[in-house]
PDB file of C-alpha atoms in Angstrom:
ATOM      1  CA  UNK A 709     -32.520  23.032 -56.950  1.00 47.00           C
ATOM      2  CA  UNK A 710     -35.661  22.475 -55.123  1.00 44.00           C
ATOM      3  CA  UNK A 711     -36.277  23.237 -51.894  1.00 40.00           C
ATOM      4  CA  UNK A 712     -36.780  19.409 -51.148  1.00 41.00           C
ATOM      5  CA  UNK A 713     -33.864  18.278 -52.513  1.00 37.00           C
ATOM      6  CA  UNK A 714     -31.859  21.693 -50.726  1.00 34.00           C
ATOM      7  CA  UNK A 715     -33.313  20.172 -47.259  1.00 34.00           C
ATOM      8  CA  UNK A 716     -32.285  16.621 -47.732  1.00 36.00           C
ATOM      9  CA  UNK A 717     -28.625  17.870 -48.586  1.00 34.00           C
ATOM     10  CA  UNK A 718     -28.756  19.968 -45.714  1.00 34.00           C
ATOM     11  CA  UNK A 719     -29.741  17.364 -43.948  1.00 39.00           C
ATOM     12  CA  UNK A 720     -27.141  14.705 -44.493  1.00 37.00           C
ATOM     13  CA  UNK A 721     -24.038  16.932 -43.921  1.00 38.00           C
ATOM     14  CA  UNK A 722     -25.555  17.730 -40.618  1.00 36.00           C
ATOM     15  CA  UNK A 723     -25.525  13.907 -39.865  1.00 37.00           C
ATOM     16  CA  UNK A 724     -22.265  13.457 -40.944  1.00 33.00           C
ATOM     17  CA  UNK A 725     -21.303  16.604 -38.991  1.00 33.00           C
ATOM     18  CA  UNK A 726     -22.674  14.979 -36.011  1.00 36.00           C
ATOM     19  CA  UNK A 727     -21.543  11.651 -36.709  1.00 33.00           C
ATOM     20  CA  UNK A 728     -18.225  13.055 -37.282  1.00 30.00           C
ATOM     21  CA  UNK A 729     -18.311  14.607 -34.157  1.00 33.00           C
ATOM     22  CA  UNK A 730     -18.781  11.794 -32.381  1.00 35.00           C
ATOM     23  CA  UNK A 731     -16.588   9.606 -34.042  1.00 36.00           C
ATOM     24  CA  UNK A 732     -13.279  11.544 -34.666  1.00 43.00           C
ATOM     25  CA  UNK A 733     -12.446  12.781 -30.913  1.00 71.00           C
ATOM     26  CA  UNK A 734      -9.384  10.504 -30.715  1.00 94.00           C
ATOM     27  CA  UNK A 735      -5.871  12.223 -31.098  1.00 96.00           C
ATOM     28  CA  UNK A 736      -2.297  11.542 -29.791  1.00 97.00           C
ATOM     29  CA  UNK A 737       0.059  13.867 -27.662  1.00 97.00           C
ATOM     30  CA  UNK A 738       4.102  13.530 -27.493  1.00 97.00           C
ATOM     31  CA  UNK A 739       4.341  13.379 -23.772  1.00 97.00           C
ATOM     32  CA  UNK A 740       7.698  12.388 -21.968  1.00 97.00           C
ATOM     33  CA  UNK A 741       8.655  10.302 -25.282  1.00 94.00           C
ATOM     34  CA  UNK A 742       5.733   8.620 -25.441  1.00 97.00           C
ATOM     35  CA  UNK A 743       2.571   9.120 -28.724  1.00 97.00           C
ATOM     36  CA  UNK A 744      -0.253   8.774 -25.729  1.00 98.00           C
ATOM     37  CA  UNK A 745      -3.919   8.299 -27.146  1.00 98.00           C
ATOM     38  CA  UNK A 746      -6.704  10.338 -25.364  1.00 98.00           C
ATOM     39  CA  UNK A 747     -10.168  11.752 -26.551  1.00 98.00           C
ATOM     40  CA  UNK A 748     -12.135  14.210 -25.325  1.00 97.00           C
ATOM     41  CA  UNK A 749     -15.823  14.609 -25.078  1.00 97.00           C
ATOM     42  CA  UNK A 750     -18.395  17.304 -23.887  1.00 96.00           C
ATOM     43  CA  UNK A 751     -17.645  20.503 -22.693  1.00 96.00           C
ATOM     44  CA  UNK A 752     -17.292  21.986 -18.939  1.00 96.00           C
ATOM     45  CA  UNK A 753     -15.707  21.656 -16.355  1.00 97.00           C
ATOM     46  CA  UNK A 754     -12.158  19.488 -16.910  1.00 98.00           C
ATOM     47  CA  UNK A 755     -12.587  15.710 -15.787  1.00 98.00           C
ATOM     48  CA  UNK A 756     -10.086  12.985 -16.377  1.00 98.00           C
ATOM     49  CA  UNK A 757     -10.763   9.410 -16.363  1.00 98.00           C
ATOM     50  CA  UNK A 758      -7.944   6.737 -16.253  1.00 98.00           C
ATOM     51  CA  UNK A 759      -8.913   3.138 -17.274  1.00 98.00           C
ATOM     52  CA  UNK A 760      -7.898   0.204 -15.553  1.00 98.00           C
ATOM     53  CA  UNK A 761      -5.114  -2.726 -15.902  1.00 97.00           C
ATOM     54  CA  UNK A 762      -5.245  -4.230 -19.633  1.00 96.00           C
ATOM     55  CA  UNK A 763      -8.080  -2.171 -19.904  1.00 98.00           C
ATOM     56  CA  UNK A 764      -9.176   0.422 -22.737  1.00 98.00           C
ATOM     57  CA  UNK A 765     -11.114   4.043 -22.989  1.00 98.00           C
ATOM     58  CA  UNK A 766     -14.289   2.170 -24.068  1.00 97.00           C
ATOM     59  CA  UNK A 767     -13.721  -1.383 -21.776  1.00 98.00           C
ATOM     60  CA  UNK A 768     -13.463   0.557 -18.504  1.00 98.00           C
ATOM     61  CA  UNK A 769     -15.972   3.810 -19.118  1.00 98.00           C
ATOM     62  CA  UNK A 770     -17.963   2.924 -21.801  1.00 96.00           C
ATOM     63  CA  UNK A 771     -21.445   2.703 -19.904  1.00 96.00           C
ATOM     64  CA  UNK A 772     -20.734   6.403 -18.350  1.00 98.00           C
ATOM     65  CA  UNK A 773     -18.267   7.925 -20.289  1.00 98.00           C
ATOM     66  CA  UNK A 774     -21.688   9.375 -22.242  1.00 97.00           C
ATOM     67  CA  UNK A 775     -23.125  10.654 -19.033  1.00 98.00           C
ATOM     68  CA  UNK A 776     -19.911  12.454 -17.643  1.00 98.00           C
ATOM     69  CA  UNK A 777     -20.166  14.218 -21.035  1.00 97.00           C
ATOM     70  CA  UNK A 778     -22.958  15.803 -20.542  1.00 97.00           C
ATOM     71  CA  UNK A 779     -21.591  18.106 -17.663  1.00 97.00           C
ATOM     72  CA  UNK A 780     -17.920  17.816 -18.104  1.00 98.00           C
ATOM     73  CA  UNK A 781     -14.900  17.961 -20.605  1.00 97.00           C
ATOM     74  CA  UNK A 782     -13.635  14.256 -20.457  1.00 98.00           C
ATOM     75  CA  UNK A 783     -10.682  13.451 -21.248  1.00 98.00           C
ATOM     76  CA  UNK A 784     -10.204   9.687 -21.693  1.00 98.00           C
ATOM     77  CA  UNK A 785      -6.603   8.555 -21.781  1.00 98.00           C
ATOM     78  CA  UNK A 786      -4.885   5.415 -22.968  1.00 98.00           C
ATOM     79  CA  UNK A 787      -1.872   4.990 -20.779  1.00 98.00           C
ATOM     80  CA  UNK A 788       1.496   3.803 -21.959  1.00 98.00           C
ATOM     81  CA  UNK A 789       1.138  -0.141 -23.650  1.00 98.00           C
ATOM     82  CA  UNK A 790      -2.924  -0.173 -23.621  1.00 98.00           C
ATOM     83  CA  UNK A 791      -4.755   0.288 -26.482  1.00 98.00           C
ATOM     84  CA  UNK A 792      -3.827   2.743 -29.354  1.00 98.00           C
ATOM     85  CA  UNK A 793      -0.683   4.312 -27.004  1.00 98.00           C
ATOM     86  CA  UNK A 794       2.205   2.191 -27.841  1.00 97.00           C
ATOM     87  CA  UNK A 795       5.149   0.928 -25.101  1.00 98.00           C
ATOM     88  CA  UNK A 796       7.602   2.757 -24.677  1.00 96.00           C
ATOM     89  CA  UNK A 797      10.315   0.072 -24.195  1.00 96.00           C
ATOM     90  CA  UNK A 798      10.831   0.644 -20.549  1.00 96.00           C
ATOM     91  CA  UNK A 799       8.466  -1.085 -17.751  1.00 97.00           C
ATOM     92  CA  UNK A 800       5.296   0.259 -16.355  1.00 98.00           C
ATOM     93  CA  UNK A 801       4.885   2.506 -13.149  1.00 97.00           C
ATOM     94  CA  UNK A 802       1.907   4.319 -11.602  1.00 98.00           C
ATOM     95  CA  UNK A 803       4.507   6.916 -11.030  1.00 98.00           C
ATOM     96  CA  UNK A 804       5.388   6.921 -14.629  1.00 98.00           C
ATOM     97  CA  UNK A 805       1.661   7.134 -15.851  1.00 98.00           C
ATOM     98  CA  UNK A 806       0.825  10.011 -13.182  1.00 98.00           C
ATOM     99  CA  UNK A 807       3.607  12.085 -14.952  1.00 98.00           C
ATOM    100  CA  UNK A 808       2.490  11.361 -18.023  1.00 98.00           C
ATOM    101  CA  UNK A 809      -1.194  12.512 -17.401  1.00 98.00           C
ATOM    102  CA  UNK A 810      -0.295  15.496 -16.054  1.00 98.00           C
ATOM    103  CA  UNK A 811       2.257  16.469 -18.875  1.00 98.00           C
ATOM    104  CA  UNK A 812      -1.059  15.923 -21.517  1.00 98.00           C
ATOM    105  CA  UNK A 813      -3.055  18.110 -19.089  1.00 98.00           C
ATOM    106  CA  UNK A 814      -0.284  20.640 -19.544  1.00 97.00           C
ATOM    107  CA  UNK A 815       0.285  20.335 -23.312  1.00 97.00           C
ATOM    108  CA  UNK A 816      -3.821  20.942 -23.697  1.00 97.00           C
ATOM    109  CA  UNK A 817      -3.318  24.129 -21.099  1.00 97.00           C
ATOM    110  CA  UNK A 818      -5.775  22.661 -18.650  1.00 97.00           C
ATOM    111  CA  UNK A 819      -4.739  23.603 -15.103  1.00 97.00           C
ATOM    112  CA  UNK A 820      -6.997  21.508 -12.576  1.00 98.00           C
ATOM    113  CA  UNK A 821      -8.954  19.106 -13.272  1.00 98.00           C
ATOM    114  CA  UNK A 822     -11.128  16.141 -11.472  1.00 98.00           C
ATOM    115  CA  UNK A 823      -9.371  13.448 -12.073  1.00 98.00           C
ATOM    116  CA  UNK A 824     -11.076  10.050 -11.570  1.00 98.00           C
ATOM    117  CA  UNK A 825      -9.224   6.498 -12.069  1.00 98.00           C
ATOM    118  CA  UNK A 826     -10.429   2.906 -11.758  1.00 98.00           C
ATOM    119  CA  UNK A 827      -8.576  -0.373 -10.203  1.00 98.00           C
ATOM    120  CA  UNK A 828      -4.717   0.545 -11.362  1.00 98.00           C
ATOM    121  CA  UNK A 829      -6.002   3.520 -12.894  1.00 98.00           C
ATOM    122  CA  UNK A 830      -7.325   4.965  -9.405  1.00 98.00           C
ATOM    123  CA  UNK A 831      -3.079   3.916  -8.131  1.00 98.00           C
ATOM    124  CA  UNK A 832      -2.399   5.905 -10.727  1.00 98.00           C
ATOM    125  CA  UNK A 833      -4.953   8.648 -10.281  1.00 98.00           C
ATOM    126  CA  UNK A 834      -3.680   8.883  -6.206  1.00 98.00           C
ATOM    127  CA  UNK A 835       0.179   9.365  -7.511  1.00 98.00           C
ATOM    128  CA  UNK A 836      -1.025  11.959  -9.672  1.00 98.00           C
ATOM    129  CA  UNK A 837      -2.332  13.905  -6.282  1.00 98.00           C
ATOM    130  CA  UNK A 838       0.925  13.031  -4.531  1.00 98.00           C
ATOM    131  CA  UNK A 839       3.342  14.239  -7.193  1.00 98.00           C
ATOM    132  CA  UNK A 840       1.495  16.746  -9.466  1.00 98.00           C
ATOM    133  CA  UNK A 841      -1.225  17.936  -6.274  1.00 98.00           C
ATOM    134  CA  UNK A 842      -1.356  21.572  -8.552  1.00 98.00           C
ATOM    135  CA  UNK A 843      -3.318  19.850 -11.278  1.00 98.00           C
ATOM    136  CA  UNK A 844      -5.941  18.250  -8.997  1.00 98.00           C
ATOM    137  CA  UNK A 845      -9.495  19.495  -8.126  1.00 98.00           C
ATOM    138  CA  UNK A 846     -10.718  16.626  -6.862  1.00 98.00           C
ATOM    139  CA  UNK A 847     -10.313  13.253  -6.698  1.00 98.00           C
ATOM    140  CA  UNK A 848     -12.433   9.815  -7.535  1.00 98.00           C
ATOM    141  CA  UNK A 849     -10.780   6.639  -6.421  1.00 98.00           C
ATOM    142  CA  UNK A 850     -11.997   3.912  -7.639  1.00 98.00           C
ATOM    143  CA  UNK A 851     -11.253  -0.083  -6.327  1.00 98.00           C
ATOM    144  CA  UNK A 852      -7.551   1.943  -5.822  1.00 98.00           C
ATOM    145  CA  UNK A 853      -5.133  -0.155  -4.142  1.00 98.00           C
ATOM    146  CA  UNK A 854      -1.910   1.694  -2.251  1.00 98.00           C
ATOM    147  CA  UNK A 855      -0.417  -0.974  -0.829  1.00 98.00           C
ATOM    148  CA  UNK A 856      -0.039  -4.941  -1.041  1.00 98.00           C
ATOM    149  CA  UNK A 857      -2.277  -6.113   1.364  1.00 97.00           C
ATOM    150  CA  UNK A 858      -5.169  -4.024   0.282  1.00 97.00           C
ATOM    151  CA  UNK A 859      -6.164  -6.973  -2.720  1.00 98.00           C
ATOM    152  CA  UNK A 860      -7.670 -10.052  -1.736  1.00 97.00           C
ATOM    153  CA  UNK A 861      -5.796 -12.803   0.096  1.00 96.00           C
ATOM    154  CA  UNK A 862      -3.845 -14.779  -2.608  1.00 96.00           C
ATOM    155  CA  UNK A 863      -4.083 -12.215  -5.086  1.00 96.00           C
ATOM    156  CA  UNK A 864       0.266 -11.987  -5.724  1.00 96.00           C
ATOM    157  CA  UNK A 865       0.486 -16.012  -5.318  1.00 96.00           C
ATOM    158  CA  UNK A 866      -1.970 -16.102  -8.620  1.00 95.00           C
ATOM    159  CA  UNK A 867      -0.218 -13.363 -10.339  1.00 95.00           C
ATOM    160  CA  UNK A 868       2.977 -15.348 -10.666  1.00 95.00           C
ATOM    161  CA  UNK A 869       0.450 -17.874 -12.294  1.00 95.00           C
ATOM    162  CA  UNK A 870      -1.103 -15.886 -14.541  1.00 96.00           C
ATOM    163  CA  UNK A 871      -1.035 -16.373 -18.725  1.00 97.00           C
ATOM    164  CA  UNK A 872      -2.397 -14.431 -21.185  1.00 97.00           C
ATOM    165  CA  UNK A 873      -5.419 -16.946 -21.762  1.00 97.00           C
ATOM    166  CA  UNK A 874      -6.260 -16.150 -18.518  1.00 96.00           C
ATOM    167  CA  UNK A 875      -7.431 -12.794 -19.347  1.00 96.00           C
ATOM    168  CA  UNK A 876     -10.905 -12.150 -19.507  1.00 96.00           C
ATOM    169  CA  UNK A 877     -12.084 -12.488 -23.238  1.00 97.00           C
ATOM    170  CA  UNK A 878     -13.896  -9.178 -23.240  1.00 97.00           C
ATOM    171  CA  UNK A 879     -10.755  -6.997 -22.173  1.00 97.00           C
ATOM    172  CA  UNK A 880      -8.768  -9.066 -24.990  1.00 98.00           C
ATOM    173  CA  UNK A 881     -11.743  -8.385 -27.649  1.00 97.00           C
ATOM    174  CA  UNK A 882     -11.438  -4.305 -26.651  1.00 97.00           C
ATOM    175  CA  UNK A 883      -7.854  -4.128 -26.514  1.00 98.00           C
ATOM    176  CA  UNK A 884      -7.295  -5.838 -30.178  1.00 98.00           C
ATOM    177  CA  UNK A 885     -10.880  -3.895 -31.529  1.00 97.00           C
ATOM    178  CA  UNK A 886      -8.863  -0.632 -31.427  1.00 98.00           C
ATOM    179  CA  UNK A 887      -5.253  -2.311 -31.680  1.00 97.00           C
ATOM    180  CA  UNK A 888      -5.335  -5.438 -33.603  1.00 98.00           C
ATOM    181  CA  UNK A 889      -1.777  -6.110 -32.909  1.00 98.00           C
ATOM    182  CA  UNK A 890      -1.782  -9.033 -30.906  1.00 97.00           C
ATOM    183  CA  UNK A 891       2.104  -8.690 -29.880  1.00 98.00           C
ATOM    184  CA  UNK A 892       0.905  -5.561 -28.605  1.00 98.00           C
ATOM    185  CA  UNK A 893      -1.728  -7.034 -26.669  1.00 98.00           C
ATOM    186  CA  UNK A 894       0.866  -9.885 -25.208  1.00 98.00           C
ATOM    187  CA  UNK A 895       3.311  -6.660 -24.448  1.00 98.00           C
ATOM    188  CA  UNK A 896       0.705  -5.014 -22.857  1.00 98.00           C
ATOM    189  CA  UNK A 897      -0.519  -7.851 -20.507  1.00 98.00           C
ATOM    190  CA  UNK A 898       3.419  -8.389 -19.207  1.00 98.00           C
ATOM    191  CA  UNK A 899       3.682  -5.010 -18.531  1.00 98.00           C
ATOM    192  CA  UNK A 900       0.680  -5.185 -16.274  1.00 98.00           C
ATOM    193  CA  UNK A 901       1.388  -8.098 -14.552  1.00 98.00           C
ATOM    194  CA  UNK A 902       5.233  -7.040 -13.903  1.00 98.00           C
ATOM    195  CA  UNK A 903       4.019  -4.154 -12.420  1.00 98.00           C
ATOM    196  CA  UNK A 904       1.437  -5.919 -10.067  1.00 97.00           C
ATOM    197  CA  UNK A 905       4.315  -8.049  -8.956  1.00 97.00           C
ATOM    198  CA  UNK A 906       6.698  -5.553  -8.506  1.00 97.00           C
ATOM    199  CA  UNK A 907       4.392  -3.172  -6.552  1.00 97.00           C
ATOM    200  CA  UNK A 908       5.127  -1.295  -3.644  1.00 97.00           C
ATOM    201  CA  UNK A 909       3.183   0.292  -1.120  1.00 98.00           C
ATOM    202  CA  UNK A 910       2.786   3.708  -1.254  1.00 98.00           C
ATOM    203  CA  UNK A 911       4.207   5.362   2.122  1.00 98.00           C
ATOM    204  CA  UNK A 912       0.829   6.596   4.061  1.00 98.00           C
ATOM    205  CA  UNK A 913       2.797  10.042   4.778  1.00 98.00           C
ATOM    206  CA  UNK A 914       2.436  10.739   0.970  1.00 98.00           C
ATOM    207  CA  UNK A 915      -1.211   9.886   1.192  1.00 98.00           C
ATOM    208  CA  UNK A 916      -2.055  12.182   4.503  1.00 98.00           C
ATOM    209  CA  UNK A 917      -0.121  14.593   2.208  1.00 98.00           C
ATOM    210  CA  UNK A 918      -3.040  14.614  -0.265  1.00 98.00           C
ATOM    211  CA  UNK A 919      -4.933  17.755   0.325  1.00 97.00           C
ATOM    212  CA  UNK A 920      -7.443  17.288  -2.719  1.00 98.00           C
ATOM    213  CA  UNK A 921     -11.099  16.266  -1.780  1.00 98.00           C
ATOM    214  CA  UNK A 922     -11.516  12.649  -2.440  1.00 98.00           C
ATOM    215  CA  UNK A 923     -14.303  10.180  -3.365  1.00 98.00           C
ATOM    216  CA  UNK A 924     -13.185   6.659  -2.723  1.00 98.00           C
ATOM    217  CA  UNK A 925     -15.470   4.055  -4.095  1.00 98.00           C
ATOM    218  CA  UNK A 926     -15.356   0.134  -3.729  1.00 98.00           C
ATOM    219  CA  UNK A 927     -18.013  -2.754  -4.397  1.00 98.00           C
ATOM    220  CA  UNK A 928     -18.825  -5.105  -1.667  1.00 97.00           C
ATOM    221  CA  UNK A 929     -17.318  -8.326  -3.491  1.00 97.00           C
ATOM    222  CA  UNK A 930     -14.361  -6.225  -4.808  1.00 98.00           C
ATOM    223  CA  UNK A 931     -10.858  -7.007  -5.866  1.00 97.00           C
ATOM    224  CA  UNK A 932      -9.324  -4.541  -3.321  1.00 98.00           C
ATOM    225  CA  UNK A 933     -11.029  -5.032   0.345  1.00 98.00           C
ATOM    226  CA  UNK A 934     -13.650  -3.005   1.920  1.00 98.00           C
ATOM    227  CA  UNK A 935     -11.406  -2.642   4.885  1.00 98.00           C
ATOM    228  CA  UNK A 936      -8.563  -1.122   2.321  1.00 98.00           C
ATOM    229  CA  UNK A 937     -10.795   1.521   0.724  1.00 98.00           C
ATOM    230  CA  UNK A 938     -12.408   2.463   4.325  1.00 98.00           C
ATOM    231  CA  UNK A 939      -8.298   2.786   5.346  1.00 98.00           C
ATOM    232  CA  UNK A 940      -7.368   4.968   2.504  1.00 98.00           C
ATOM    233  CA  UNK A 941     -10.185   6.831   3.139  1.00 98.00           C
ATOM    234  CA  UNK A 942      -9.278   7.634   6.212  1.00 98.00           C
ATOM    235  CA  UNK A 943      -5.828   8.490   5.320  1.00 98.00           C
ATOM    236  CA  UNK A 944      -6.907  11.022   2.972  1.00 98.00           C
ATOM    237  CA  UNK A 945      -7.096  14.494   4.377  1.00 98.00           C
ATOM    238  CA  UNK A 946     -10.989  15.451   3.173  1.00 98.00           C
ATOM    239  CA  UNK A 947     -12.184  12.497   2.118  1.00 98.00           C
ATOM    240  CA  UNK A 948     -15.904  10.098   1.396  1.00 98.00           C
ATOM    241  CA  UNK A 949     -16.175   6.592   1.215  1.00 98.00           C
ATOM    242  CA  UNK A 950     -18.932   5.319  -0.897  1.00 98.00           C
ATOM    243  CA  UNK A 951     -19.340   1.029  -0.888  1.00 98.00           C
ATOM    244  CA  UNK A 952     -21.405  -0.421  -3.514  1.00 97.00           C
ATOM    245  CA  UNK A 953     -22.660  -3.319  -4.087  1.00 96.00           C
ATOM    246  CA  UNK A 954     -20.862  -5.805  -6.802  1.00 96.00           C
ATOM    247  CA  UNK A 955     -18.176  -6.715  -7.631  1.00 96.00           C
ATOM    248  CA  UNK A 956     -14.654  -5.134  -9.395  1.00 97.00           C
ATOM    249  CA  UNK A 957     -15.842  -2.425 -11.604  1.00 97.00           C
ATOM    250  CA  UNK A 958     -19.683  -3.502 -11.683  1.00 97.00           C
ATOM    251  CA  UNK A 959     -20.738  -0.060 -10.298  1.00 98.00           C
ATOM    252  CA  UNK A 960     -19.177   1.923 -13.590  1.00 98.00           C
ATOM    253  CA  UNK A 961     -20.366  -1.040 -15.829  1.00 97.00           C
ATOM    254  CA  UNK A 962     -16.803  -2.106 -16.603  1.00 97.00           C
ATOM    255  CA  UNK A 963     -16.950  -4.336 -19.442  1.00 97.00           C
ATOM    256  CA  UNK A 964     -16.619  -7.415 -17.463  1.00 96.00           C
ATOM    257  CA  UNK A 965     -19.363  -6.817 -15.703  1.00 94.00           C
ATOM    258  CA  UNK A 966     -22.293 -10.047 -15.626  1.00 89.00           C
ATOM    259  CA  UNK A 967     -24.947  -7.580 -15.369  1.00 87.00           C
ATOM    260  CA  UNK A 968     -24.513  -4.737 -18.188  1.00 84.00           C
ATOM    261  CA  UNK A 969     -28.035  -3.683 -17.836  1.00 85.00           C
ATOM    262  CA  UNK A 970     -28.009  -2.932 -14.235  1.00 91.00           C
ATOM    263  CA  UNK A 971     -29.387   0.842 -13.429  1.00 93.00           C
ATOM    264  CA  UNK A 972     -26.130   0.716 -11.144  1.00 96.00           C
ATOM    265  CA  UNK A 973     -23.846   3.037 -13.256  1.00 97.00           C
ATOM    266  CA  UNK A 974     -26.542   5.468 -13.426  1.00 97.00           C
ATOM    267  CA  UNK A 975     -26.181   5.667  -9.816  1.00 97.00           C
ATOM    268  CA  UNK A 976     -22.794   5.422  -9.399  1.00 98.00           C
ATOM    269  CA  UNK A 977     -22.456   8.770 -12.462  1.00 98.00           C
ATOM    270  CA  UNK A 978     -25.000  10.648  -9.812  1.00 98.00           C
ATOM    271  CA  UNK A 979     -23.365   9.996  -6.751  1.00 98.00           C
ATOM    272  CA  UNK A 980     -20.047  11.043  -8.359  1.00 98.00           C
ATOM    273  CA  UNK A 981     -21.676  14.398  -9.717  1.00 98.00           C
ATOM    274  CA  UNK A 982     -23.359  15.123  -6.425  1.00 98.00           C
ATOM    275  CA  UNK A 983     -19.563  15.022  -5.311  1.00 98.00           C
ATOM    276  CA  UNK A 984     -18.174  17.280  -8.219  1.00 98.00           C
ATOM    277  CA  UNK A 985     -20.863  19.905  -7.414  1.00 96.00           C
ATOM    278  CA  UNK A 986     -19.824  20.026  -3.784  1.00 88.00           C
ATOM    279  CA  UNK A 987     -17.939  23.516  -3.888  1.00 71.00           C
TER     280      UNK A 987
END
């Protein structure tokens, strides 16, 4: 074999090392009954993200997923009925979905982490703080709503409207690109919107409870109100409030976003790290 042709093998099963690498994170975890879906990227120190309503990994982080990698071990979680994790028959809870985080985080023997969530994922990221507080470094809250009259006047009145062909194309396209079971997609977006209508505010005791350092970050033009985030910031114990400007989900480059080239999330990754790095 020449020493050509010995390079260009060498070569090629590095790429496919690499792409493999990059491609084949994705695994499942038997946590409280459920087969939950999570991936994990980079290496350092432990940091959880938890996507948003009908929402995938990819359709809520995939513009800084990348960039948290680079300093951090994600782990990216599919929570019960969204993407590649499957229902589990019963109805959703952010209670439910806290548990179930922190029973992954056990199974992989991590025990803290940062754990940042966006829209119901940052609900679900504060009643991981509340009932599992041992687990918790710090905390990023993003667009999180903890009680009803934190979303936008007539927010509840339109939710008893709602249909599935009111769902925004590009979370429908992500949800059935990595599960192209539409029944599973049609599950998924009743589970969501029972839950929305059957929420309950979180008492504030349990939030003044929460001893974690907290980043809580809204967009001008948000879903949830500037005057919400400003109160639950001020509930918190040890806790920043960061408004940007947008709208739901622009400043992480959610997939719904009308500006995905906007420098924005670039920001948004920085401001978070300067956080993190805040000992």
């Amino acid at each position: 074999m020449s020493r050509i042709t010995y390079l260009l093998i060498l070569m090629v099963s590095l790429l496919f090392t690499k792409m493999s690498s990059q491609t084949n994170q994705g695994q499942f975890a038997t946590v409280n009954g459920l087969e939950m879906y999570y991936e994990i990227h980079g290496s350092g120190t432990p940091l959880v993200l938890i996507h948003g309503g009908g929402s995938t990994i990819n359709s809520t982080y995939g513009n800084v997923l990348s960039q948290f990698a680079k300093k951090h071990k994600v782990i990216a979680v599919e929570l019960q009925a969204h993407g590649r994790t499957k229902d589990r028959g019963v109805p959703l809870s952010f209670e439910q979905d806290a548990d179930d985080v922190a029973a992954l985080l056990q199974q992989l023997a991590i025990a803290k982490a940062d754990i940042m969530g966006f829209s119901n994922g940052g609900t679900t990221a504060l009643q991981i703080a509340i009932r599992h507080p041992e687990v918790v470094d710090k905390l990023i809250l993003c667009s999180a709503a903890y009680s009803r009259a934190g979303l936008v006047p007539g927010f509840f009145e339109g939710m008893k409207q709602v249909t599935i062909e009111m769902m925004p194309t590009q979370l429908k396209e992500a949800f059935l690109q990595v599960n192209p079971d539409k029944a599973a997609l049609q599950v998924s977006f009743n589970r969501d919107v029972e839950r929305m209508l059957n929420f309950k505010d979180i008492p504030e005791e349990k939030i003044k409870a929460v001893k974690a350092p907290a980043l809580v970050i809204n967009a001008d033009k948000d879903v949830i109100v500037t005057e919400h985030a400003l109160a639950l910031s001020r509930l918190l114990a040890d806790a920043q409030l960061t408004v940007l400007p947008g709208a739901h989900g622009e400043y992480i480059g959610e997939i719904c976003s009308a500006n995905q080239d906007s420098n924005e999330p670039k920001l948004t990754v920085e401001l978070i790290e300067e956080f993190l790095a805040d000992k």
